[in-house]
Structures are given as structure tokens and as C-alpha cells.
Tab-separated table of C-alpha atoms and ligand atoms in Angstrom:
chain	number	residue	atom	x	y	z
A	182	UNK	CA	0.000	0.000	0.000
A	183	UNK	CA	1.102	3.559	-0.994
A	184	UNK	CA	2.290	5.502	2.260
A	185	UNK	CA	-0.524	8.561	3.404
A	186	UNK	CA	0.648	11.752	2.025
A	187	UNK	CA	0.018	13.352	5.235
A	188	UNK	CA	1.516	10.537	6.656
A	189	UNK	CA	4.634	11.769	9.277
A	190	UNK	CA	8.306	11.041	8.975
A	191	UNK	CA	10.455	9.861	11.939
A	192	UNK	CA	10.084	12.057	14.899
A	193	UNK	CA	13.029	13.808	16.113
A	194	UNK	CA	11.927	13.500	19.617
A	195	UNK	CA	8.982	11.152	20.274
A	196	UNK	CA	9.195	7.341	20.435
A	197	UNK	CA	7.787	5.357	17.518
A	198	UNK	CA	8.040	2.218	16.051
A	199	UNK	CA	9.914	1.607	12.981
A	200	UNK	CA	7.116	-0.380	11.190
A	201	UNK	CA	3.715	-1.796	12.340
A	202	UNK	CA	1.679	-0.610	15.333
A	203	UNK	CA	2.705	1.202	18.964
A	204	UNK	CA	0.239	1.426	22.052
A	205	UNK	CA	0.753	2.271	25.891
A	206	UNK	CA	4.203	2.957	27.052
A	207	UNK	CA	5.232	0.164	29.204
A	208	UNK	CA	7.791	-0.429	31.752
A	209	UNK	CA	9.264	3.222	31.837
A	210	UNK	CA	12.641	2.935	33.882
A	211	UNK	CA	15.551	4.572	34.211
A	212	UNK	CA	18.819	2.246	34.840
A	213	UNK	CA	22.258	3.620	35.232
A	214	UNK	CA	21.090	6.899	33.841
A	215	UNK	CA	19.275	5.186	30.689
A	216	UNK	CA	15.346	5.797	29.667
A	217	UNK	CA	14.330	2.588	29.079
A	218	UNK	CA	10.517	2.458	26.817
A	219	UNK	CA	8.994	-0.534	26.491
A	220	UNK	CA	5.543	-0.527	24.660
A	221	UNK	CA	2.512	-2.424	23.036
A	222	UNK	CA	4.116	-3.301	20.020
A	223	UNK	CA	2.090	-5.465	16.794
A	224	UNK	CA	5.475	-5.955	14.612
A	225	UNK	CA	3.747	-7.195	11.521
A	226	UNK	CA	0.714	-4.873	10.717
A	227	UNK	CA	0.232	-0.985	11.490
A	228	UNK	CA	-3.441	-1.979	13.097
A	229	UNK	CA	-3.575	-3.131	16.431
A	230	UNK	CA	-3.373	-7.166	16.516
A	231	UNK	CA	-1.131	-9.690	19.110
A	232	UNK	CA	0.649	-7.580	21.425
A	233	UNK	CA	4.356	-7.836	21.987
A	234	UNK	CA	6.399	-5.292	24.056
A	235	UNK	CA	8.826	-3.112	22.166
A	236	UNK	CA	11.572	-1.599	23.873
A	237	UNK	CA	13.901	1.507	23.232
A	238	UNK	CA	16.362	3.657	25.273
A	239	UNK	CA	17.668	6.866	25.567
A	240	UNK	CA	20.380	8.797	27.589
A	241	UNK	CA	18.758	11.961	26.894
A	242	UNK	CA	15.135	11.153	26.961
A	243	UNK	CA	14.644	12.781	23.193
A	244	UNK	CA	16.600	10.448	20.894
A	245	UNK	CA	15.947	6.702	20.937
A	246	UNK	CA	17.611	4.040	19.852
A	247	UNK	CA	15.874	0.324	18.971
A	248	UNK	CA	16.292	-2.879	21.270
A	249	UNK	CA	15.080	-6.575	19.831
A	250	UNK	CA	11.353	-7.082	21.051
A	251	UNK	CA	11.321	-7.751	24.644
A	252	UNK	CA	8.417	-9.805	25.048
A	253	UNK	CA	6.094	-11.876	22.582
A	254	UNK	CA	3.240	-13.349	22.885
A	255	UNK	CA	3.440	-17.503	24.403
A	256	UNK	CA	1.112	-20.420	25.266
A	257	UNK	CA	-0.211	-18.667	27.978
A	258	UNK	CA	-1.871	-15.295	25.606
A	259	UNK	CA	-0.726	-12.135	23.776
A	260	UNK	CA	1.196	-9.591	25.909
A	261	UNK	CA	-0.505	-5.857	27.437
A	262	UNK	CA	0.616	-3.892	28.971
A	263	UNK	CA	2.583	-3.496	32.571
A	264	UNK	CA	5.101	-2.094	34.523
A	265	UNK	CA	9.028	-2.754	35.193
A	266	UNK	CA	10.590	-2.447	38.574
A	267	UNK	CA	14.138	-2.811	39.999
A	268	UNK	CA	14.204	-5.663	42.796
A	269	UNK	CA	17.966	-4.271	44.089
A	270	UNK	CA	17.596	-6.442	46.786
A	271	UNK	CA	16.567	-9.745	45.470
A	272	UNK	CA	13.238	-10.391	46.830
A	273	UNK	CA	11.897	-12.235	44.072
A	274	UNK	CA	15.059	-14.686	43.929
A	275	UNK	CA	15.525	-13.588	39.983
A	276	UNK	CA	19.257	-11.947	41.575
A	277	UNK	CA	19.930	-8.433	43.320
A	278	UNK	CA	19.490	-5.677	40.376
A	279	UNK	CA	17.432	-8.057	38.490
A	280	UNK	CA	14.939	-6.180	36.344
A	281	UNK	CA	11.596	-7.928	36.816
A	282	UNK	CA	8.168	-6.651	34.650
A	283	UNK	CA	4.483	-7.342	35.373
A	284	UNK	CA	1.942	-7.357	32.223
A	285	UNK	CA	-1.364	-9.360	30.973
A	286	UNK	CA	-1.487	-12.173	29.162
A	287	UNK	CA	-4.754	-11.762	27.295
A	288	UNK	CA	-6.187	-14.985	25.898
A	289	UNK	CA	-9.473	-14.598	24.484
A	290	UNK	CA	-12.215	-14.132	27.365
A	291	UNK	CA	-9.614	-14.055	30.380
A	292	UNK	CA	-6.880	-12.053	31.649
A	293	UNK	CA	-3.977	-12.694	33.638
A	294	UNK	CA	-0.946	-11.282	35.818
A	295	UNK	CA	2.521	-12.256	34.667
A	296	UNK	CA	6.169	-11.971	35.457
A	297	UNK	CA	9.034	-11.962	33.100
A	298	UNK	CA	12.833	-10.775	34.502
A	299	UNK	CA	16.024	-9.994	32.926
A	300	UNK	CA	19.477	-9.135	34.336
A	301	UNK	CA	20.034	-6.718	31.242
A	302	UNK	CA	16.770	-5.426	29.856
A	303	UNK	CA	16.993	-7.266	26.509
A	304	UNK	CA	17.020	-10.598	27.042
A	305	UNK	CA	13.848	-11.700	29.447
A	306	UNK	CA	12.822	-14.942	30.917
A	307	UNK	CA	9.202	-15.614	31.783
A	308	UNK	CA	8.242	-16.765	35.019
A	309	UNK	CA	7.639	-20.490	34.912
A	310	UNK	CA	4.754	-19.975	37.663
A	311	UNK	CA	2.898	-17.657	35.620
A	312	UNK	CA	0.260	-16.637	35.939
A	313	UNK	CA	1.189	-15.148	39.333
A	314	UNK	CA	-2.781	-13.352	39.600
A	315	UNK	CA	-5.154	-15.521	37.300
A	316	UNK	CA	-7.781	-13.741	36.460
A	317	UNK	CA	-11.206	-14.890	36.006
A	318	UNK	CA	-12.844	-12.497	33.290
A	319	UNK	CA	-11.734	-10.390	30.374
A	320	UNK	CA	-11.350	-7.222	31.989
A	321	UNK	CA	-8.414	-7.469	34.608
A	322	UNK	CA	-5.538	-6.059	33.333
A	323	UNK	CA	-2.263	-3.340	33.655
A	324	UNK	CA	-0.684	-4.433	36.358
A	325	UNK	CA	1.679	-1.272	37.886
A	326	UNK	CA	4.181	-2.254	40.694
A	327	UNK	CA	5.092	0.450	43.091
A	328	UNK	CA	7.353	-0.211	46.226
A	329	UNK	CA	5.347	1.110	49.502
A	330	UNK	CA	7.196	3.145	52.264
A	331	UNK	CA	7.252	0.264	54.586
A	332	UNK	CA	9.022	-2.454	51.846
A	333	UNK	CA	6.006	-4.146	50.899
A	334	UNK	CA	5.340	-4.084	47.292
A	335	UNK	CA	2.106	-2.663	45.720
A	336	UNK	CA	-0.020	-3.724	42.442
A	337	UNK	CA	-2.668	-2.313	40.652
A	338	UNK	CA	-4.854	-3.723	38.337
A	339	UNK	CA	-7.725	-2.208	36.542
A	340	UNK	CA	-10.813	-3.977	36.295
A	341	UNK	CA	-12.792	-2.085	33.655
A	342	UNK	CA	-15.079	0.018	36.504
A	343	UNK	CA	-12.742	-0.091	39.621
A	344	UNK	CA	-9.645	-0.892	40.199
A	345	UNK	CA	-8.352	-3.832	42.975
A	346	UNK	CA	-4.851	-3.748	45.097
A	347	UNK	CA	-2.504	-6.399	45.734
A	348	UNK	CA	0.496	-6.864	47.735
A	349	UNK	CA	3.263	-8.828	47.802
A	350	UNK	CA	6.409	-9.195	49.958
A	351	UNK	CA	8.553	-11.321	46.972
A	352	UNK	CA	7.016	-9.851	43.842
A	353	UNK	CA	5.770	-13.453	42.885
A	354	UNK	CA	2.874	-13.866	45.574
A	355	UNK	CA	0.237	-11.355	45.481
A	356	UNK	CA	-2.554	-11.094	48.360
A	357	UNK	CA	-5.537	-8.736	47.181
A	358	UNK	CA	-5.848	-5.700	49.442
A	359	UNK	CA	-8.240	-3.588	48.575
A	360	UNK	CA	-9.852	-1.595	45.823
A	361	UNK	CA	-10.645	1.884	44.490
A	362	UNK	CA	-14.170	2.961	43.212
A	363	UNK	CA	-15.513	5.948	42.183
A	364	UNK	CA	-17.886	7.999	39.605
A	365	UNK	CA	-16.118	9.040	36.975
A	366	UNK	CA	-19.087	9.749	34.956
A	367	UNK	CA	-21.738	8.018	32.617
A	368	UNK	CA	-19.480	8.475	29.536
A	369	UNK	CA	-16.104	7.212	30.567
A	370	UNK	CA	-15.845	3.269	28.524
A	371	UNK	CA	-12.947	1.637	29.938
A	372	UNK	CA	-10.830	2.253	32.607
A	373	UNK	CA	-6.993	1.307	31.785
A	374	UNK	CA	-3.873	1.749	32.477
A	375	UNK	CA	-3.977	2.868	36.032
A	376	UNK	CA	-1.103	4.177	38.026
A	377	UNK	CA	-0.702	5.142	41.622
A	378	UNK	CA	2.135	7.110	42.307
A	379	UNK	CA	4.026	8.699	45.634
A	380	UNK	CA	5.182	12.023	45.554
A	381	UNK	CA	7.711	10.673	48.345
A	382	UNK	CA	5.996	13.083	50.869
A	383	UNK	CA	2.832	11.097	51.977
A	384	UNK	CA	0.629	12.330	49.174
A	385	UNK	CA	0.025	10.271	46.294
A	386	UNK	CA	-1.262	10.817	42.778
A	387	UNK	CA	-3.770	7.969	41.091
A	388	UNK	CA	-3.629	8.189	37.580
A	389	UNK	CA	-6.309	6.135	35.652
A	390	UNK	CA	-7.436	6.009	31.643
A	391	UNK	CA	-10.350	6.417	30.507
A	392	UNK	CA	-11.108	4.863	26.599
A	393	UNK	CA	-13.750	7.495	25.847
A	394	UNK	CA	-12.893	10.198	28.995
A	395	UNK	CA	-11.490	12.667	26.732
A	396	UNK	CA	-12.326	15.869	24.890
A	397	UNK	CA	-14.798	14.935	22.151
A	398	UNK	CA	-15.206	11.852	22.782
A	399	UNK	CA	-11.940	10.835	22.699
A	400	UNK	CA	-9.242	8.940	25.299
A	401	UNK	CA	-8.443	11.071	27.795
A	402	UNK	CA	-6.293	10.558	31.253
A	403	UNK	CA	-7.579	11.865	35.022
A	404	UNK	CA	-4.906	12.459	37.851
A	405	UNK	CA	-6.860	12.097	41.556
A	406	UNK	CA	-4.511	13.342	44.373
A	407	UNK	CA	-5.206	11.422	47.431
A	408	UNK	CA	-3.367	9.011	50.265
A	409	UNK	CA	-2.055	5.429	49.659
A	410	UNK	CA	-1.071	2.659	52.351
A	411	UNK	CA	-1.459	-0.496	49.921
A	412	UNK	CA	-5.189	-0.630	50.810
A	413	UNK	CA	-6.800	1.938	50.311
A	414	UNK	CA	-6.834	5.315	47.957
A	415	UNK	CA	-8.521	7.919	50.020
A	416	UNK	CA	-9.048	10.817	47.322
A	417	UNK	CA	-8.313	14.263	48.806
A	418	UNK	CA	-9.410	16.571	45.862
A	419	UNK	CA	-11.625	15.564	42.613
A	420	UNK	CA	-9.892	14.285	39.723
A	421	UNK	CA	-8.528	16.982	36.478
A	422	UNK	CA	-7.532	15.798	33.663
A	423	UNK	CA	-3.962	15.401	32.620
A	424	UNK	CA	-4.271	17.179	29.279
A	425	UNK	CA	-6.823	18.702	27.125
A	426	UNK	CA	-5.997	17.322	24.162
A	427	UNK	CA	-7.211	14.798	22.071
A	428	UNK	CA	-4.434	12.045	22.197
A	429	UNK	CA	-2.825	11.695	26.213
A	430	UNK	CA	-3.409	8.166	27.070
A	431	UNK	CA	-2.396	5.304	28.837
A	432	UNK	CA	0.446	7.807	31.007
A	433	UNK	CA	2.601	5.945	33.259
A	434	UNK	CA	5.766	6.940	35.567
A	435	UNK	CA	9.028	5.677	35.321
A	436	UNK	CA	10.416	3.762	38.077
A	437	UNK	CA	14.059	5.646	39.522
A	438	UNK	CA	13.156	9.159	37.672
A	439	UNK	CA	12.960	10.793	41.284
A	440	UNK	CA	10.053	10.382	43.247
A	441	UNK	CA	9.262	13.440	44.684
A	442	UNK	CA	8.368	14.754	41.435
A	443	UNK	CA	7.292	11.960	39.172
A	444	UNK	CA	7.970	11.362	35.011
A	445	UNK	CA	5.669	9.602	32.919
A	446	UNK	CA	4.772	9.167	29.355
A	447	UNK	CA	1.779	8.845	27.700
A	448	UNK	CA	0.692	7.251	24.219
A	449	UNK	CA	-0.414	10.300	21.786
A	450	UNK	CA	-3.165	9.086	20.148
A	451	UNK	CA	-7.075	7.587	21.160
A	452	UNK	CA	-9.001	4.670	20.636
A	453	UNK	CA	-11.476	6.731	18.801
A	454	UNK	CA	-9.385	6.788	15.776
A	455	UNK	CA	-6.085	4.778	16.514
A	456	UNK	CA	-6.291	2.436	13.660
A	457	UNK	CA	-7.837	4.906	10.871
A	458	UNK	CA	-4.938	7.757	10.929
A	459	UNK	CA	-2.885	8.296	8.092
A	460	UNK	CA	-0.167	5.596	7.786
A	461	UNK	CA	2.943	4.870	5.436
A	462	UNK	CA	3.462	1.116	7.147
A	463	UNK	CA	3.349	2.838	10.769
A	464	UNK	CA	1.357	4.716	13.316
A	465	UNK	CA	1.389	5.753	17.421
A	466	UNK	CA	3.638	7.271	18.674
A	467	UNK	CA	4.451	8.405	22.838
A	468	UNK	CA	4.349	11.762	24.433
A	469	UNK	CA	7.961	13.172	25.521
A	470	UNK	CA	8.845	12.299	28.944
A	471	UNK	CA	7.323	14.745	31.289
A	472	UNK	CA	7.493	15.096	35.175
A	473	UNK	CA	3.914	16.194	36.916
A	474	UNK	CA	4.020	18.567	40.676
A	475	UNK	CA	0.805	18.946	42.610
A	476	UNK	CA	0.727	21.826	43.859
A	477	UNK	CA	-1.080	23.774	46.845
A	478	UNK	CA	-4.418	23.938	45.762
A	479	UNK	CA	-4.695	21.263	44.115
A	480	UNK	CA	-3.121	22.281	40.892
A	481	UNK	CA	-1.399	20.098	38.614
A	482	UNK	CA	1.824	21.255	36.252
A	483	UNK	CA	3.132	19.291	33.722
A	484	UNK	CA	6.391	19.841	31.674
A	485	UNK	CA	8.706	18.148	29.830
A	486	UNK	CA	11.475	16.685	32.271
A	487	UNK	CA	14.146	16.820	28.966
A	488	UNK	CA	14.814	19.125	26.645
A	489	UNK	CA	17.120	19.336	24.024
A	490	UNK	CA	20.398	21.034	23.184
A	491	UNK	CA	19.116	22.780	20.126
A	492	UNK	CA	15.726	23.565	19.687
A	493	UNK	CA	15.717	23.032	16.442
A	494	UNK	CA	16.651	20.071	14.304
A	495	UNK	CA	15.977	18.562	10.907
A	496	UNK	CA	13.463	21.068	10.942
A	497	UNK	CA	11.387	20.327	13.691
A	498	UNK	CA	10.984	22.799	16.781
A	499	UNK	CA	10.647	23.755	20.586
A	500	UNK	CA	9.187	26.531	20.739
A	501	UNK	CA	9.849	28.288	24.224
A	502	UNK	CA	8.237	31.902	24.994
A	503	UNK	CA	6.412	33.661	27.908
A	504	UNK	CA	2.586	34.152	26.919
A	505	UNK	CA	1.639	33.831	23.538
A	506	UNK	CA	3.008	31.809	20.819
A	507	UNK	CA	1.005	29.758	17.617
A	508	UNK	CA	2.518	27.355	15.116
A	509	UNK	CA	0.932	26.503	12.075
A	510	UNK	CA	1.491	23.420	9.856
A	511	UNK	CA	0.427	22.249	6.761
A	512	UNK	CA	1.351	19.951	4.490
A	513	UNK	CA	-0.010	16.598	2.728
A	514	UNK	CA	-4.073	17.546	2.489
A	515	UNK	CA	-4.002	18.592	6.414
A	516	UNK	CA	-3.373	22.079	8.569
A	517	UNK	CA	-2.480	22.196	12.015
A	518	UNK	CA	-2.676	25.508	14.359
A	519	UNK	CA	-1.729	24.770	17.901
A	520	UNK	CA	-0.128	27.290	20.937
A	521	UNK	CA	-1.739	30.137	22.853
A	522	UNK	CA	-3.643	33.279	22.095
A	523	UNK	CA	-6.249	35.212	23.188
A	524	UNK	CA	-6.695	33.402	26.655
A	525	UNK	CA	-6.544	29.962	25.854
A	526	UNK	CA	-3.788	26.655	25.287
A	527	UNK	CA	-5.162	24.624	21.947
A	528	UNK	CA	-4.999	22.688	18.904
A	529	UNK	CA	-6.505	23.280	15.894
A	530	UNK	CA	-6.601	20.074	12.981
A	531	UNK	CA	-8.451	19.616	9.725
A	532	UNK	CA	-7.791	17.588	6.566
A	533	UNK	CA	-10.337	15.019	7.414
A	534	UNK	CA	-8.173	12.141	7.548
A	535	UNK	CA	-10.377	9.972	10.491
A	536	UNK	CA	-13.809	10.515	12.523
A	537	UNK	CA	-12.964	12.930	15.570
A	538	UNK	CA	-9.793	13.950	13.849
A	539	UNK	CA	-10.850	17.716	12.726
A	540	UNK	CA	-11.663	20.434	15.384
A	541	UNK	CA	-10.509	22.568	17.863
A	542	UNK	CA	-9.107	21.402	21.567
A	543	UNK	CA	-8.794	24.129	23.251
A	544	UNK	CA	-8.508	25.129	28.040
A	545	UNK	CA	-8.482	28.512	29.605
A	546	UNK	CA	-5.167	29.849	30.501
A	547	UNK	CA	-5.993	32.351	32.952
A	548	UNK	CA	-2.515	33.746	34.590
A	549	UNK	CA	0.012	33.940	31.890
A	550	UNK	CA	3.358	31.944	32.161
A	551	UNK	CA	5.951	30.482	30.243
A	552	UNK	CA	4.640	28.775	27.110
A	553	UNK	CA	6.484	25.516	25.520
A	554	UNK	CA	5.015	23.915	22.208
A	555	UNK	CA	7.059	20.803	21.227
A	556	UNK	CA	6.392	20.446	17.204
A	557	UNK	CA	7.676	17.338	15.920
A	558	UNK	CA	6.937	15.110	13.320
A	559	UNK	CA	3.208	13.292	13.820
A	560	UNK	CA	2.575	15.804	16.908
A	561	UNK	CA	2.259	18.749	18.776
A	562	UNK	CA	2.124	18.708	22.414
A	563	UNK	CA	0.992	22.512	24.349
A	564	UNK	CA	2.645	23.530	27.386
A	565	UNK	CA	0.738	26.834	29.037
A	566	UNK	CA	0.905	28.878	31.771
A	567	UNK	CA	3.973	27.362	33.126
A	568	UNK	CA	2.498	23.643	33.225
A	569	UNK	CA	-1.249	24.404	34.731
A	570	UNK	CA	-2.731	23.657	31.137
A	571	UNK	CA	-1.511	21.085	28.496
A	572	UNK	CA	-2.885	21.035	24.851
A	573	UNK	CA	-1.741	17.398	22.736
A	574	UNK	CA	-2.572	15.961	19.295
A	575	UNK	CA	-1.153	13.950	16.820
A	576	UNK	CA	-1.060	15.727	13.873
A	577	UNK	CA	-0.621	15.055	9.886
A	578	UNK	CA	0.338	17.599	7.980
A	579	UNK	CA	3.102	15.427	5.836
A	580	UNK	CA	6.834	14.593	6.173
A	581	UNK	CA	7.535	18.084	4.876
A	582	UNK	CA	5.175	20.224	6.059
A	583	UNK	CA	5.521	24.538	5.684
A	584	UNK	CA	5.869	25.297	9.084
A	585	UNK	CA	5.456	28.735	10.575
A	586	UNK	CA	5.950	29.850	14.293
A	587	UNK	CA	3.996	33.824	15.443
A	588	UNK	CA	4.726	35.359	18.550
A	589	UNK	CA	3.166	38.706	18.946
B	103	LIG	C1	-4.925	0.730	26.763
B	103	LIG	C2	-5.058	-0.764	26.518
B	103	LIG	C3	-4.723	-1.537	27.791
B	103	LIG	C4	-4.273	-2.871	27.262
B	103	LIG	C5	-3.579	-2.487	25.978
B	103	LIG	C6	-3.685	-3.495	24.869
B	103	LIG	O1	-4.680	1.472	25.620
B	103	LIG	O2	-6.367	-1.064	26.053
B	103	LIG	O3	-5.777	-1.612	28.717
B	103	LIG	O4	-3.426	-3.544	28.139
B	103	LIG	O5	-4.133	-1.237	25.550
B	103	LIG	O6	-2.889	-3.161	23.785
């Protein structure tokens, strides 16, 4: 088949595969100073099909480089998505430093916790015990591993309409704990992907998916502040969304990126259109790394925790300004405005390529603040107001798009 004309290039910055189909970021950690990505990976078709993880790695958190395929699918299903941790001091018996990752093996009507560990992050052994959880129904899946202040290790697992909690003292035993409900609204679909994460202070920060949550209709991502003992997540404030964009999903934190103020990426695109965008032999691609502070008030700020030496390459731009700032693409049948004017952070898109893909995405920025549009190839992602207001969308406009940048 003929490549899209609006299809994009490679991105400078953003992780993408190299053919086929990408998904959630998966197992985000940082060892010895390397980002290591893994992600839903389908290898052989640029629609969604088996899942495999991917993996790449970075030292700088902006260019990637391409490891084999970390995990494949085996007798026992195909292979969602999960978490990586670090067990430095051997409590799963796989060795001290031994990287060890948690993820679903989907078979048909049931889902299932797994373990696979590595000493080197490329070659991985499954557990020959697995499944460690099995599951009973088709919606039990994502399993994110969090060490708790008192050495006990956490899991949770989203269950379509509430989440459940497990713990474990060896990483291979799990004991369920407790669970985490709550009314998200009538128009939600699925939650995925959840994530609950310490700000290394007492206060935590749930993060949880939601397939239709999103502007429009599409996937979108809530962040619920709140207080975590294993058990229980006692919300203190209501949840906000993560972005206001279109395509934020699936955003998980890195384990070792500094807890106090966490990192996490997200997959840029939704399930609304994820398998109709423009494609020549590839499509998805992830968000750049950014690090999330909750602030007094209950105010969330988001920004990119990397950013390059120059801000411009083959091209492609940062874009870094206090107030107001718009790009505008357009290339390959499409047009893309995106940045901040006249009191708000948003995205503009037309060219008609998929249903939900034209419109305007747009959040109040009511104090001013630094401004920060990333513009790479296959996305734009809107930084406002210093972090309080995020704007992201992929975006096809070509692998040569005319590219223009105002600031008033
Ligand atoms: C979220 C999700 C996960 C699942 C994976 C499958 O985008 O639906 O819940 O594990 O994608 O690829």
C-alpha cells in the first residue's frame, strides 16, 4: 500500500516504532542513567493485533535508539501492557538488580498477571509460575508495581469500573488488598492503564485512563490526588484531567526518575481513531517524557522533564516563549494551528483524515506563564501557563510540512 501523504516522517523526539503498530508505554525505567521504553508493540501490521512489548532507550530522553522485542506473545496469551521495577535487593530470587516486569497475558475471554525478569533489559525470561494473579474475566488487566514506604510491594490492576490492590512481599505472591471505586461519569468506557504514584511526601497521585474520557469523545487521562497505604486510595481533591488534548493516554511513571516529582509518558493518540490515521506502514507514537508537581491547591503542572540542546533540528521545533506563541502546519491535504492566544492553550486540525480527527481542543489559561510547544513530526504537544494547562494531538500535515511559528 502507498504511504498517506500526510503521513509523518520519523520524529526527532517522540518514540515510535519503525514499522507496524505502537500502544501504551510500558515499563518506563531509568537504569544507570538510561530511559528505558517498552511498549505495546504489533510488529507485523500498522493496526492493532497480538501484542508484543517493544523496547527503546535513551540517555537523553529525546533520541531513541531500537532494542530486539522484549516480550512476545506464548502459550499462555498475547502480551498488554505493565510495569518494570528494579528488585535491588533480590526479593523475588531472579538476583539483586534483576529487572523484573508485570503485564497481561490476554487470551481470548480471560486475563492474567505475569512476570518476566532480565538481568540486562533485553534478554527476558518468563516466570515459569505464571500466571502469578489468574484472572477470572476479560477485563483485569495493567498491572503497575510500586514499592510502599514500609518495603512491601504494591499492584494495581484495573478492572474495567474499579480498580483492585494487591500486595506482595517477593514480587511473585500477590494477596488482594483492597480496591478503588468511584464515579467518573456516565461516559467514561474503559478504565486502563492505572497508576498510583508517591510524591515521596505522603501524598500520592492515582492516575487512571479512561477509553472514551477525553475531549470529544476521545481517550483522555484523570490524575486524583489522594493518600495510599497499599489498601486503600482515600481521594483528597476531585480528579482533572492530565491534558486537554485529544491524544494523552495510557500515562505511566518511570520507576528511579525521582520520586518526589514523578515522570511519565503517555501514548499520543485515542481509541477513537487509533487504527484509521494516516499511515505509510506505521502509526502511534508516545508523548515526551514529562514530570507532573501537585501543587497547593490542588493544581497540577506538567512539563517536559528533557529538553534538548538545540531547539531546532531537521526542521522540527521547541518553541519556548512567555505568553503567547502559535505554530501553524500544513502539508499533505491537512493544517495544524496549535499554541496560545487570546486566553486559551489549543490545537486546531483539519484535513479530514479519520472521525474525531478535525476540530478545535482548546482550556483557559488564565494567569500567563511560560509557554512551551514541542512540534515534531506526527505531533504537537501545548505547554501553558507554566504547566497548569496542556494542549496534545497527533497531527498530519506530511513529512515536509511549511511550518510557521507567530509570537506577537
Ligand atoms: C490501553 C489498553 C490496555 C491494554 C492495551 C492493549 O490502551 O487497552 O488496557 O493492556 O491497551 O494493547
Amino acid at each position: 500500500m502507498l504511504p498517506h501523504p500526510a503521513a509523518p516522517g520519523d520524529p526527532v523526539w517522540h518514540v515510535a516504532p519503525d514499522r507496524g503498530w505502537l500502544n501504551d508505554p510500558n515499563g518506563l525505567v531509568v537504569v544507570d542513567g538510561r530511559w528505558h521504553v517498552f511498549h505495546q508493540y504489533h510488529p507485523d501490521s500498522d493496526r492493532w493485533g497480538p501484542m508484543h512489548w517493544g523496547h527503546v532507550s535513551s540517555t537523553d530522553g529525546l533520541h531513541w535508539r531500537r532494542h530486539p522485542i522484549a516480550l512476545a506473545p506464548d502459550r499462555l496469551g498475547t502480551i498488554f501492557s505493565g510495569s518494570v521495577v528494579i528488585d535491588r535487593e533480590n526479593t523475588a530470587g531472579f538476583g539483586a538488580d534483576a529487572w523484573v516486569a508485570f503485564f497481561t497475558h490476554h487470551a481470548g475471554e480471560r486475563q492474567h498477571q505475569s512476570v518476566a525478569w532480565s538481568a540486562d533489559g533485553d534478554r527476558w525470561t518468563k516466570y515459569a509460575g505464571n500466571p502469578v494473579l489468574p484472572g477470572e474475566g476479560p477485563d483485569f488487566r495493567d498491572p503497575k508495581v510500586v514499592r510502599l514506604p514500609d518495603g512491601r510491594w504494591s499492584m494495581v490492576v484495573t478492572m474495567a469500573d474499579h480498580l483492585a490492590f494487591f500486595v506482595s512481599s517477593d514480587l511473585l505472591h500477590w494477596t488482594p488488598s483492597g480496591g478503588f471505586r468511584a464515579d467518573l461519569g456516565d461516559a467514561v468506557g474503559n478504565w486502563e492503564c492505572p497508576d498510583v504514584v508517591p510524591l515521596g511526601d505522603g501524598r500520592w497521585l492515582l492516575v487512571i485512563s479512561l477509553s472514551t474520557g477525553g475531549p470529544a469523545g476521545h481517550s483522555g487521562t484523570v490524575v486524583v490526588p489522594g493518600r495510599f497505604d497499599g489498601a486503600h486510595f482515600e481521594a483528597t481533591g476531585d480528579p482533572v484531567p492530565l491534558d486537554r488534548g485529544p491524544d494523552c493516554y495510557a500515562f505511566q511513571t518511570f520507576w528511579n526518575a525521582g520520586d518526589a516529582h514523578p515522570v511519565g509518558m503517555a501514548w499520543l493518540s485515542s481509541w477513537r481513531y487509533a487504527n484509521e490515521i494516516p499511515s505509510a506502514g506505521r502509526r502511534g507514537l508516545l508523548s515526551v517524557p514529562r514530570r507532573l508537581r501537585w501543587d497547593d491547591g490542588d493544581v497540577l503542572r506538567t512539563w517536559p522533564a528533557v529538553s534538548p540542546a538545540n531547539v531546532v533540528e531537521r526542521g522540527w521545533r521547541w518553541v519556548v516563549e512567555e505568553g503567547d506563541a502559535v505554530v501553524e502546519l500544513a502539508g499533505g491535504g491537512g493544517a495544524v494551528r496549535a499554541g496560545v492566544s487570546n486566553g486559551e492553550a489549543f490545537v486546531e486540525r483539519s484535513g479530514g483524515f479519520a472521525d474525531g480527527y478535525d476540530g478545535r481542543f482548546a482550556a483557559p489559561v488564565e494567569d500567563g506563564g511560560s509557554t512551551l510547544i514541542v512540534v515534531d513530526q506526527g505531533g504537537v504537544e501545548v505547554f501553558a501557563a507554566g504547566g497548569r494547562v496542556t494542549v496534545s494531538a497527533q497531527t498530519f500535515v506530511g513529512p515536509t510540512p511549511h511550518v510557521r511559528v507567530h509570537v506577537p
